[in-house]
Amino acid sequence: MVCESNSTQAAARQLGINPKLLDRGQQAQVVAEVGSEELALDPEIRALYAANKWLAQEFDVLKTALVFFGQLTR
């Protein structure tokens, strides 16, 4: 069972939906990203996917900065 954080509860309240519905939606998104429910439940796999997503965003920011400063051409 997933423990609800205050932010999840607040977001669900703001959207006018049950917090458990929001949790199921988040879980479904993780399953879609990793490809199986078994992997989605593994905390290490979830942490690796989160780290990968963060690094990809950082990479995009750095590419944008390089373009902005004229050191990289598209």
mmCIF file of N, CA, C and O in Angstrom:
data_model
loop_
_atom_site.group_PDB
_atom_site.id
_atom_site.type_symbol
_atom_site.label_atom_id
_atom_site.label_comp_id
_atom_site.label_asym_id
_atom_site.label_seq_id
_atom_site.Cartn_x
_atom_site.Cartn_y
_atom_site.Cartn_z
ATOM 1 N N MET A 1 0.838 -1.184 0.000
ATOM 2 C CA MET A 1 0.000 0.000 0.000
ATOM 3 C C MET A 1 0.880 1.243 0.000
ATOM 4 O O MET A 1 1.871 1.332 0.692
ATOM 5 N N VAL A 2 0.509 2.200 -0.793
ATOM 6 C CA VAL A 2 1.294 3.423 -0.924
ATOM 7 C C VAL A 2 0.874 4.409 0.159
ATOM 8 O O VAL A 2 -0.307 4.649 0.372
ATOM 9 N N CYS A 3 1.841 4.957 0.866
ATOM 10 C CA CYS A 3 1.540 5.979 1.868
ATOM 11 C C CYS A 3 1.353 7.302 1.148
ATOM 12 O O CYS A 3 2.105 7.645 0.250
ATOM 13 N N GLU A 4 0.361 8.032 1.545
ATOM 14 C CA GLU A 4 0.078 9.309 0.905
ATOM 15 C C GLU A 4 0.849 10.417 1.598
ATOM 16 O O GLU A 4 0.877 10.514 2.812
ATOM 17 N N SER A 5 1.457 11.267 0.800
ATOM 18 C CA SER A 5 2.135 12.421 1.363
ATOM 19 C C SER A 5 1.142 13.570 1.455
ATOM 20 O O SER A 5 0.080 13.550 0.850
ATOM 21 N N ASN A 6 1.511 14.566 2.216
ATOM 22 C CA ASN A 6 0.644 15.732 2.332
ATOM 23 C C ASN A 6 0.473 16.420 0.992
ATOM 24 O O ASN A 6 -0.594 16.938 0.688
ATOM 25 N N SER A 7 1.515 16.430 0.161
ATOM 26 C CA SER A 7 1.410 17.094 -1.127
ATOM 27 C C SER A 7 0.453 16.346 -2.059
ATOM 28 O O SER A 7 -0.274 16.966 -2.822
ATOM 29 N N THR A 8 0.459 15.020 -1.993
ATOM 30 C CA THR A 8 -0.469 14.234 -2.799
ATOM 31 C C THR A 8 -1.902 14.495 -2.363
ATOM 32 O O THR A 8 -2.787 14.692 -3.190
ATOM 33 N N GLN A 9 -2.106 14.514 -1.057
ATOM 34 C CA GLN A 9 -3.447 14.787 -0.545
ATOM 35 C C GLN A 9 -3.895 16.198 -0.926
ATOM 36 O O GLN A 9 -5.043 16.401 -1.315
ATOM 37 N N ALA A 10 -2.985 17.158 -0.820
ATOM 38 C CA ALA A 10 -3.333 18.537 -1.164
ATOM 39 C C ALA A 10 -3.660 18.662 -2.647
ATOM 40 O O ALA A 10 -4.619 19.345 -3.022
ATOM 41 N N ALA A 11 -2.870 18.001 -3.491
ATOM 42 C CA ALA A 11 -3.127 18.062 -4.932
ATOM 43 C C ALA A 11 -4.473 17.429 -5.266
ATOM 44 O O ALA A 11 -5.236 17.980 -6.069
ATOM 45 N N ALA A 12 -4.770 16.285 -4.649
ATOM 46 C CA ALA A 12 -6.050 15.623 -4.897
ATOM 47 C C ALA A 12 -7.212 16.494 -4.429
ATOM 48 O O ALA A 12 -8.226 16.607 -5.115
ATOM 49 N N ARG A 13 -7.041 17.110 -3.283
ATOM 50 C CA ARG A 13 -8.093 17.991 -2.758
ATOM 51 C C ARG A 13 -8.315 19.171 -3.708
ATOM 52 O O ARG A 13 -9.438 19.553 -3.996
ATOM 53 N N GLN A 14 -7.215 19.718 -4.224
ATOM 54 C CA GLN A 14 -7.310 20.860 -5.129
ATOM 55 C C GLN A 14 -7.989 20.464 -6.441
ATOM 56 O O GLN A 14 -8.734 21.257 -7.024
ATOM 57 N N LEU A 15 -7.747 19.225 -6.885
ATOM 58 C CA LEU A 15 -8.366 18.742 -8.118
ATOM 59 C C LEU A 15 -9.781 18.221 -7.891
ATOM 60 O O LEU A 15 -10.497 17.948 -8.844
ATOM 61 N N GLY A 16 -10.137 18.060 -6.622
ATOM 62 C CA GLY A 16 -11.470 17.562 -6.296
ATOM 63 C C GLY A 16 -11.625 16.072 -6.539
ATOM 64 O O GLY A 16 -12.713 15.616 -6.883
ATOM 65 N N ILE A 17 -10.527 15.314 -6.377
ATOM 66 C CA ILE A 17 -10.587 13.871 -6.585
ATOM 67 C C ILE A 17 -10.088 13.146 -5.343
ATOM 68 O O ILE A 17 -9.442 13.735 -4.483
ATOM 69 N N ASN A 18 -10.383 11.862 -5.277
ATOM 70 C CA ASN A 18 -9.932 11.023 -4.177
ATOM 71 C C ASN A 18 -8.414 10.836 -4.285
ATOM 72 O O ASN A 18 -7.909 10.516 -5.357
ATOM 73 N N PRO A 19 -7.661 11.002 -3.207
ATOM 74 C CA PRO A 19 -6.205 10.818 -3.261
ATOM 75 C C PRO A 19 -5.776 9.433 -3.755
ATOM 76 O O PRO A 19 -4.760 9.304 -4.413
ATOM 77 N N LYS A 20 -6.569 8.411 -3.488
ATOM 78 C CA LYS A 20 -6.232 7.068 -3.965
ATOM 79 C C LYS A 20 -6.284 6.995 -5.493
ATOM 80 O O LYS A 20 -5.508 6.279 -6.115
ATOM 81 N N LEU A 21 -7.182 7.753 -6.098
ATOM 82 C CA LEU A 21 -7.261 7.814 -7.550
ATOM 83 C C LEU A 21 -5.992 8.436 -8.124
ATOM 84 O O LEU A 21 -5.448 7.962 -9.118
ATOM 85 N N LEU A 22 -5.506 9.469 -7.480
ATOM 86 C CA LEU A 22 -4.271 10.111 -7.912
ATOM 87 C C LEU A 22 -3.095 9.151 -7.765
ATOM 88 O O LEU A 22 -2.249 9.057 -8.659
ATOM 89 N N ASP A 23 -3.059 8.395 -6.675
ATOM 90 C CA ASP A 23 -1.998 7.407 -6.469
ATOM 91 C C ASP A 23 -2.022 6.337 -7.551
ATOM 92 O O ASP A 23 -0.983 5.934 -8.063
ATOM 93 N N ARG A 24 -3.226 5.866 -7.905
ATOM 94 C CA ARG A 24 -3.331 4.847 -8.956
ATOM 95 C C ARG A 24 -2.849 5.404 -10.295
ATOM 96 O O ARG A 24 -2.196 4.706 -11.063
ATOM 97 N N GLY A 25 -3.144 6.651 -10.551
ATOM 98 C CA GLY A 25 -2.684 7.275 -11.796
ATOM 99 C C GLY A 25 -1.170 7.388 -11.836
ATOM 100 O O GLY A 25 -0.539 7.133 -12.867
ATOM 101 N N GLN A 26 -0.577 7.764 -10.707
ATOM 102 C CA GLN A 26 0.882 7.860 -10.632
ATOM 103 C C GLN A 26 1.510 6.482 -10.808
ATOM 104 O O GLN A 26 2.514 6.331 -11.499
ATOM 105 N N GLN A 27 0.924 5.468 -10.197
ATOM 106 C CA GLN A 27 1.442 4.109 -10.319
ATOM 107 C C GLN A 27 1.337 3.632 -11.765
ATOM 108 O O GLN A 27 2.258 3.005 -12.287
ATOM 109 N N ALA A 28 0.236 3.932 -12.430
ATOM 110 C CA ALA A 28 0.061 3.528 -13.825
ATOM 111 C C ALA A 28 1.104 4.194 -14.714
ATOM 112 O O ALA A 28 1.617 3.565 -15.652
ATOM 113 N N GLN A 29 1.441 5.437 -14.413
ATOM 114 C CA GLN A 29 2.460 6.129 -15.189
ATOM 115 C C GLN A 29 3.821 5.458 -15.014
ATOM 116 O O GLN A 29 4.558 5.267 -15.969
ATOM 117 N N VAL A 30 4.155 5.084 -13.791
ATOM 118 C CA VAL A 30 5.430 4.411 -13.529
ATOM 119 C C VAL A 30 5.469 3.062 -14.251
ATOM 120 O O VAL A 30 6.480 2.712 -14.862
ATOM 121 N N VAL A 31 4.375 2.317 -14.208
ATOM 122 C CA VAL A 31 4.315 1.022 -14.899
ATOM 123 C C VAL A 31 4.534 1.229 -16.400
ATOM 124 O O VAL A 31 5.280 0.488 -17.036
ATOM 125 N N ALA A 32 3.921 2.255 -16.962
ATOM 126 C CA ALA A 32 4.094 2.539 -18.386
ATOM 127 C C ALA A 32 5.544 2.892 -18.711
ATOM 128 O O ALA A 32 6.063 2.510 -19.761
ATOM 129 N N GLU A 33 6.206 3.602 -17.812
ATOM 130 C CA GLU A 33 7.596 4.005 -18.057
ATOM 131 C C GLU A 33 8.555 2.829 -17.980
ATOM 132 O O GLU A 33 9.475 2.733 -18.792
ATOM 133 N N VAL A 34 8.385 1.942 -17.009
ATOM 134 C CA VAL A 34 9.343 0.854 -16.816
ATOM 135 C C VAL A 34 8.958 -0.421 -17.547
ATOM 136 O O VAL A 34 9.790 -1.298 -17.714
ATOM 137 N N GLY A 35 7.712 -0.540 -17.955
ATOM 138 C CA GLY A 35 7.312 -1.673 -18.767
ATOM 139 C C GLY A 35 6.666 -2.843 -18.044
ATOM 140 O O GLY A 35 6.123 -3.721 -18.681
ATOM 141 N N SER A 36 6.746 -2.885 -16.725
ATOM 142 C CA SER A 36 6.066 -3.964 -16.008
ATOM 143 C C SER A 36 5.742 -3.510 -14.589
ATOM 144 O O SER A 36 6.441 -2.685 -14.012
ATOM 145 N N GLU A 37 4.693 -4.109 -14.046
ATOM 146 C CA GLU A 37 4.283 -3.739 -12.691
ATOM 147 C C GLU A 37 5.303 -4.208 -11.664
ATOM 148 O O GLU A 37 5.555 -3.532 -10.671
ATOM 149 N N GLU A 38 5.935 -5.356 -11.929
ATOM 150 C CA GLU A 38 6.940 -5.878 -11.000
ATOM 151 C C GLU A 38 8.114 -4.910 -10.864
ATOM 152 O O GLU A 38 8.577 -4.626 -9.764
ATOM 153 N N LEU A 39 8.592 -4.397 -11.991
ATOM 154 C CA LEU A 39 9.691 -3.431 -11.942
ATOM 155 C C LEU A 39 9.250 -2.115 -11.320
ATOM 156 O O LEU A 39 10.020 -1.459 -10.626
ATOM 157 N N ALA A 40 8.009 -1.718 -11.572
ATOM 158 C CA ALA A 40 7.504 -0.458 -11.038
ATOM 159 C C ALA A 40 7.442 -0.463 -9.517
ATOM 160 O O ALA A 40 7.540 0.581 -8.883
ATOM 161 N N LEU A 41 7.284 -1.645 -8.926
ATOM 162 C CA LEU A 41 7.207 -1.741 -7.476
ATOM 163 C C LEU A 41 8.584 -1.771 -6.813
ATOM 164 O O LEU A 41 8.695 -1.593 -5.605
ATOM 165 N N ASP A 42 9.639 -1.998 -7.603
ATOM 166 C CA ASP A 42 11.002 -2.061 -7.070
ATOM 167 C C ASP A 42 11.499 -0.637 -6.810
ATOM 168 O O ASP A 42 11.652 0.154 -7.737
ATOM 169 N N PRO A 43 11.756 -0.288 -5.546
ATOM 170 C CA PRO A 43 12.163 1.083 -5.234
ATOM 171 C C PRO A 43 13.480 1.487 -5.908
ATOM 172 O O PRO A 43 13.646 2.645 -6.286
ATOM 173 N N GLU A 44 14.378 0.538 -6.093
ATOM 174 C CA GLU A 44 15.654 0.867 -6.741
ATOM 175 C C GLU A 44 15.435 1.231 -8.210
ATOM 176 O O GLU A 44 16.013 2.210 -8.701
ATOM 177 N N ILE A 45 14.583 0.499 -8.892
ATOM 178 C CA ILE A 45 14.278 0.795 -10.292
ATOM 179 C C ILE A 45 13.597 2.156 -10.399
ATOM 180 O O ILE A 45 13.932 2.967 -11.263
ATOM 181 N N ARG A 46 12.656 2.422 -9.500
ATOM 182 C CA ARG A 46 11.968 3.719 -9.516
ATOM 183 C C ARG A 46 12.947 4.854 -9.289
ATOM 184 O O ARG A 46 12.877 5.896 -9.938
ATOM 185 N N ALA A 47 13.894 4.652 -8.363
ATOM 186 C CA ALA A 47 14.898 5.685 -8.094
ATOM 187 C C ALA A 47 15.789 5.903 -9.309
ATOM 188 O O ALA A 47 16.132 7.043 -9.645
ATOM 189 N N LEU A 48 16.164 4.819 -9.992
ATOM 190 C CA LEU A 48 17.001 4.953 -11.187
ATOM 191 C C LEU A 48 16.268 5.685 -12.306
ATOM 192 O O LEU A 48 16.855 6.521 -12.992
ATOM 193 N N TYR A 49 14.992 5.388 -12.500
ATOM 194 C CA TYR A 49 14.218 6.090 -13.521
ATOM 195 C C TYR A 49 14.069 7.572 -13.179
ATOM 196 O O TYR A 49 14.152 8.430 -14.045
ATOM 197 N N ALA A 50 13.859 7.864 -11.902
ATOM 198 C CA ALA A 50 13.745 9.268 -11.486
ATOM 199 C C ALA A 50 15.065 9.999 -11.709
ATOM 200 O O ALA A 50 15.075 11.141 -12.196
ATOM 201 N N ALA A 51 16.184 9.354 -11.378
ATOM 202 C CA ALA A 51 17.488 9.972 -11.583
ATOM 203 C C ALA A 51 17.761 10.183 -13.070
ATOM 204 O O ALA A 51 18.280 11.230 -13.480
ATOM 205 N N ASN A 52 17.387 9.206 -13.878
ATOM 206 C CA ASN A 52 17.575 9.331 -15.322
ATOM 207 C C ASN A 52 16.760 10.485 -15.894
ATOM 208 O O ASN A 52 17.243 11.251 -16.732
ATOM 209 N N LYS A 53 15.537 10.616 -15.430
ATOM 210 C CA LYS A 53 14.671 11.705 -15.893
ATOM 211 C C LYS A 53 15.268 13.060 -15.502
ATOM 212 O O LYS A 53 15.298 13.994 -16.300
ATOM 213 N N TRP A 54 15.760 13.152 -14.285
ATOM 214 C CA TRP A 54 16.374 14.397 -13.809
ATOM 215 C C TRP A 54 17.615 14.733 -14.637
ATOM 216 O O TRP A 54 17.798 15.874 -15.048
ATOM 217 N N LEU A 55 18.457 13.729 -14.906
ATOM 218 C CA LEU A 55 19.670 13.962 -15.691
ATOM 219 C C LEU A 55 19.336 14.380 -17.122
ATOM 220 O O LEU A 55 20.016 15.240 -17.693
ATOM 221 N N ALA A 56 18.309 13.795 -17.696
ATOM 222 C CA ALA A 56 17.897 14.181 -19.046
ATOM 223 C C ALA A 56 17.446 15.641 -19.076
ATOM 224 O O ALA A 56 17.762 16.385 -20.009
ATOM 225 N N GLN A 57 16.718 16.068 -18.043
ATOM 226 C CA GLN A 57 16.287 17.467 -17.970
ATOM 227 C C GLN A 57 17.485 18.392 -17.807
ATOM 228 O O GLN A 57 17.552 19.450 -18.436
ATOM 229 N N GLU A 58 18.439 18.002 -16.978
ATOM 230 C CA GLU A 58 19.646 18.807 -16.794
ATOM 231 C C GLU A 58 20.422 18.924 -18.105
ATOM 232 O O GLU A 58 20.930 19.992 -18.442
ATOM 233 N N PHE A 59 20.519 17.829 -18.840
ATOM 234 C CA PHE A 59 21.215 17.823 -20.118
ATOM 235 C C PHE A 59 20.545 18.789 -21.089
ATOM 236 O O PHE A 59 21.216 19.555 -21.788
ATOM 237 N N ASP A 60 19.208 18.774 -21.145
ATOM 238 C CA ASP A 60 18.483 19.691 -22.022
ATOM 239 C C ASP A 60 18.738 21.144 -21.640
ATOM 240 O O ASP A 60 18.889 22.007 -22.509
ATOM 241 N N VAL A 61 18.803 21.440 -20.348
ATOM 242 C CA VAL A 61 19.079 22.801 -19.887
ATOM 243 C C VAL A 61 20.475 23.221 -20.331
ATOM 244 O O VAL A 61 20.679 24.338 -20.828
ATOM 245 N N LEU A 62 21.445 22.321 -20.178
ATOM 246 C CA LEU A 62 22.807 22.645 -20.574
ATOM 247 C C LEU A 62 22.933 22.846 -22.084
ATOM 248 O O LEU A 62 23.642 23.750 -22.541
ATOM 249 N N LYS A 63 22.248 22.026 -22.876
ATOM 250 C CA LYS A 63 22.266 22.214 -24.327
ATOM 251 C C LYS A 63 21.675 23.570 -24.700
ATOM 252 O O LYS A 63 22.212 24.271 -25.553
ATOM 253 N N THR A 64 20.593 23.937 -24.049
ATOM 254 C CA THR A 64 19.961 25.224 -24.314
ATOM 255 C C THR A 64 20.902 26.366 -23.949
ATOM 256 O O THR A 64 21.013 27.350 -24.686
ATOM 257 N N ALA A 65 21.596 26.228 -22.836
ATOM 258 C CA ALA A 65 22.542 27.259 -22.420
ATOM 259 C C ALA A 65 23.686 27.383 -23.415
ATOM 260 O O ALA A 65 24.117 28.504 -23.736
ATOM 261 N N LEU A 66 24.180 26.259 -23.925
ATOM 262 C CA LEU A 66 25.256 26.311 -24.912
ATOM 263 C C LEU A 66 24.804 26.985 -26.201
ATOM 264 O O LEU A 66 25.545 27.761 -26.798
ATOM 265 N N VAL A 67 23.601 26.685 -26.638
ATOM 266 C CA VAL A 67 23.061 27.333 -27.828
ATOM 267 C C VAL A 67 22.923 28.827 -27.581
ATOM 268 O O VAL A 67 23.287 29.650 -28.416
ATOM 269 N N PHE A 68 22.409 29.173 -26.421
ATOM 270 C CA PHE A 68 22.203 30.577 -26.078
ATOM 271 C C PHE A 68 23.512 31.358 -26.116
ATOM 272 O O PHE A 68 23.581 32.467 -26.579
ATOM 273 N N PHE A 69 24.571 30.749 -25.613
ATOM 274 C CA PHE A 69 25.848 31.437 -25.569
ATOM 275 C C PHE A 69 26.672 31.250 -26.839
ATOM 276 O O PHE A 69 27.813 31.670 -26.919
ATOM 277 N N GLY A 70 26.079 30.607 -27.855
ATOM 278 C CA GLY A 70 26.707 30.516 -29.161
ATOM 279 C C GLY A 70 27.839 29.512 -29.282
ATOM 280 O O GLY A 70 28.598 29.562 -30.248
ATOM 281 N N GLN A 71 27.957 28.579 -28.367
ATOM 282 C CA GLN A 71 29.036 27.613 -28.442
ATOM 283 C C GLN A 71 28.617 26.319 -29.127
ATOM 284 O O GLN A 71 29.461 25.471 -29.405
ATOM 285 N N LEU A 72 27.355 26.170 -29.424
ATOM 286 C CA LEU A 72 26.867 24.959 -30.066
ATOM 287 C C LEU A 72 25.934 25.378 -31.177
ATOM 288 O O LEU A 72 25.070 26.232 -30.983
ATOM 289 N N THR A 73 26.117 24.831 -32.353
ATOM 290 C CA THR A 73 25.204 25.148 -33.466
ATOM 291 C C THR A 73 24.271 23.994 -33.666
ATOM 292 O O THR A 73 24.626 22.831 -33.474
ATOM 293 N N ARG A 74 23.069 24.329 -34.081
ATOM 294 C CA ARG A 74 22.065 23.281 -34.304
ATOM 295 C C ARG A 74 22.140 22.757 -35.696
ATOM 296 O O ARG A 74 22.485 23.182 -36.633
#
